[in-house]
Amino acid sequence: MTENIFDMTDDQVIRSVREGYPRRYEIIVNRYKHKITNFIHKMIFDHDEAQSLAQDVFLKVYSTIDKYKTQDNFQAFLFTIARNMTLNYIKKQKRTVFFSGFLSGSPESESKHLSVEDEQHASMERTQQQELMMDALKEIKENQRLALVLKVYMDFSYKKIAEITGWSIPKIETLISRAKSNLREKIRLREDGGNRRPQTGQSLKKNLQENIDQNVLEVRTI
Amino acid sequence: MKDTCADISIYLSGYQDGELNEERHRRVSTHLTRCDACRASLAELERLTTGLRRVEDVEASFDFTAEVMGHILENETAAAPARPDRSNRFGWFSSPALVYSLVFIVFCLLGFLINPSLRPPALETVEPPSISIAMEADLNDLTAYSNALTESQQLNLIDVQEQSLDLLAADSTSRSVPGNEVDNER
């Protein structure tokens, strides 16, 4: 009976790569390349950079393949490396933006990864709604964005997100809840075009209550 | 006890994601049946998630895999000749235990050579006196010398001494009677 290598599980492929068939790593790359590129893109919003970083992720996984225990979840192993490299990239970008902004005096203009022309071109292809979502996503904190992207775009359970990030499930619950809440708020602000009506006593009270609820939830999580 | 909207709002996101345990799920479901505001909040969360999911996915480029595999295989082939063939390169010398043993022995030998106090004491050999020396020696000296010898050596020496005395006696006898030869010839 001949075994079809494309039907092999991740663990079987990894084992055969270790046993001296490096070309079989191609199966892993083909299986996850779109998912990893998409994940990174949702975190950094730059297709070219996302693709380049995704390639680095696969190279890193290959070089550290001996650390992977075949009984574990390979997808979690892969996404843990992708998550670490993406957060490092964002941190590095922030530092670059800070220093270039410090030198040029215009940090805002540098914070965009794409040139104005590219941005305009890309914008034409996106609907207004999508653009609104992307902009709102950019503005929330990295940890909240990471948890939300893993949930919404990668369709991972809280348990799997916990494996990838090393966070507790209550913390993930809080981060996702806060991410959604912040996104709603930012989208509402954008839809209002920045001309928000002054808050009435009732809406102020409601917002205050929401903030208190979130803080309570955070304290409970801690 | 009835749950308030504040109690429920913190679980709405988990409820939407289907991540609540059975008890919390039941509490939220019960509350939603009688609370319009929380139902509206949940609907808003659903709209948000739908909006997020509409953001287009991106895909890896056509040559993504080829580029990654090119890198990997290039490094593999570059690294291959440098990888030592442990089975053939050193042969029997590849055993670490053997190497350590040899190093230990070399160090021990060096220690003996460098530090004389570490050397083993040399064996004292007693050279037996040669017979010719004994014969030439004065008889008194020979007696004194014989005292220091072992019993068997002393016995040998006594034999030699007696033979020497016989020879000397025979010599003196022949010198004191010179006509004996003539007489004998006669």
PDB file of N, CA, C and O in Angstrom, chain B residues 171-184:
ATOM      1  N   ASP B 171     103.358 -22.603  42.791  1.00  0.00           N
ATOM      2  CA  ASP B 171     104.308 -21.698  42.143  1.00  0.00           C
ATOM      3  C   ASP B 171     105.589 -21.549  42.993  1.00  0.00           C
ATOM      4  O   ASP B 171     106.718 -21.627  42.478  1.00  0.00           O
ATOM      5  N   SER B 172     105.419 -21.348  44.304  1.00  0.00           N
ATOM      6  CA  SER B 172     106.571 -21.142  45.192  1.00  0.00           C
ATOM      7  C   SER B 172     107.419 -22.430  45.294  1.00  0.00           C
ATOM      8  O   SER B 172     108.638 -22.388  45.376  1.00  0.00           O
ATOM      9  N   THR B 173     106.759 -23.550  45.251  1.00  0.00           N
ATOM     10  CA  THR B 173     107.477 -24.830  45.316  1.00  0.00           C
ATOM     11  C   THR B 173     108.351 -25.016  44.085  1.00  0.00           C
ATOM     12  O   THR B 173     109.523 -25.388  44.175  1.00  0.00           O
ATOM     13  N   SER B 174     107.815 -24.735  42.938  1.00  0.00           N
ATOM     14  CA  SER B 174     108.595 -24.906  41.709  1.00  0.00           C
ATOM     15  C   SER B 174     109.767 -23.936  41.636  1.00  0.00           C
ATOM     16  O   SER B 174     110.829 -24.271  41.091  1.00  0.00           O
ATOM     17  N   ARG B 175     109.595 -22.699  42.200  1.00  0.00           N
ATOM     18  CA  ARG B 175     110.687 -21.710  42.159  1.00  0.00           C
ATOM     19  C   ARG B 175     111.822 -22.090  43.162  1.00  0.00           C
ATOM     20  O   ARG B 175     113.005 -21.877  42.920  1.00  0.00           O
ATOM     21  N   SER B 176     111.481 -22.634  44.316  1.00  0.00           N
ATOM     22  CA  SER B 176     112.493 -22.976  45.359  1.00  0.00           C
ATOM     23  C   SER B 176     113.353 -24.220  44.967  1.00  0.00           C
ATOM     24  O   SER B 176     114.491 -24.381  45.381  1.00  0.00           O
ATOM     25  N   VAL B 177     112.947 -25.133  44.147  1.00  0.00           N
ATOM     26  CA  VAL B 177     113.726 -26.322  43.714  1.00  0.00           C
ATOM     27  C   VAL B 177     113.933 -26.273  42.199  1.00  0.00           C
ATOM     28  O   VAL B 177     113.200 -26.923  41.432  1.00  0.00           O
ATOM     29  N   PRO B 178     115.031 -25.550  41.732  1.00  0.00           N
ATOM     30  CA  PRO B 178     115.185 -25.428  40.301  1.00  0.00           C
ATOM     31  C   PRO B 178     115.683 -26.739  39.637  1.00  0.00           C
ATOM     32  O   PRO B 178     115.438 -26.952  38.479  1.00  0.00           O
ATOM     33  N   GLY B 179     116.386 -27.602  40.338  1.00  0.00           N
ATOM     34  CA  GLY B 179     116.940 -28.812  39.729  1.00  0.00           C
ATOM     35  C   GLY B 179     115.937 -29.929  39.517  1.00  0.00           C
ATOM     36  O   GLY B 179     116.281 -30.946  38.980  1.00  0.00           O
ATOM     37  N   ASN B 180     114.864 -29.727  39.970  1.00  0.00           N
ATOM     38  CA  ASN B 180     113.819 -30.770  39.850  1.00  0.00           C
ATOM     39  C   ASN B 180     113.512 -31.117  38.405  1.00  0.00           C
ATOM     40  O   ASN B 180     113.298 -32.292  38.093  1.00  0.00           O
ATOM     41  N   GLU B 181     113.570 -30.060  37.568  1.00  0.00           N
ATOM     42  CA  GLU B 181     113.217 -30.280  36.156  1.00  0.00           C
ATOM     43  C   GLU B 181     114.280 -31.224  35.520  1.00  0.00           C
ATOM     44  O   GLU B 181     113.941 -32.117  34.784  1.00  0.00           O
ATOM     45  N   VAL B 182     115.575 -30.924  35.927  1.00  0.00           N
ATOM     46  CA  VAL B 182     116.660 -31.716  35.357  1.00  0.00           C
ATOM     47  C   VAL B 182     116.534 -33.163  35.797  1.00  0.00           C
ATOM     48  O   VAL B 182     116.694 -34.084  35.018  1.00  0.00           O
ATOM     49  N   ASP B 183     116.195 -33.202  37.127  1.00  0.00           N
ATOM     50  CA  ASP B 183     116.055 -34.550  37.685  1.00  0.00           C
ATOM     51  C   ASP B 183     114.965 -35.338  37.013  1.00  0.00           C
ATOM     52  O   ASP B 183     115.115 -36.506  36.734  1.00  0.00           O
ATOM     53  N   ASN B 184     113.977 -34.610  36.774  1.00  0.00           N
ATOM     54  CA  ASN B 184     112.806 -35.263  36.130  1.00  0.00           C
ATOM     55  C   ASN B 184     113.142 -35.711  34.718  1.00  0.00           C
ATOM     56  O   ASN B 184     112.717 -36.747  34.282  1.00  0.00           O
TER      57      ASN B 184
END
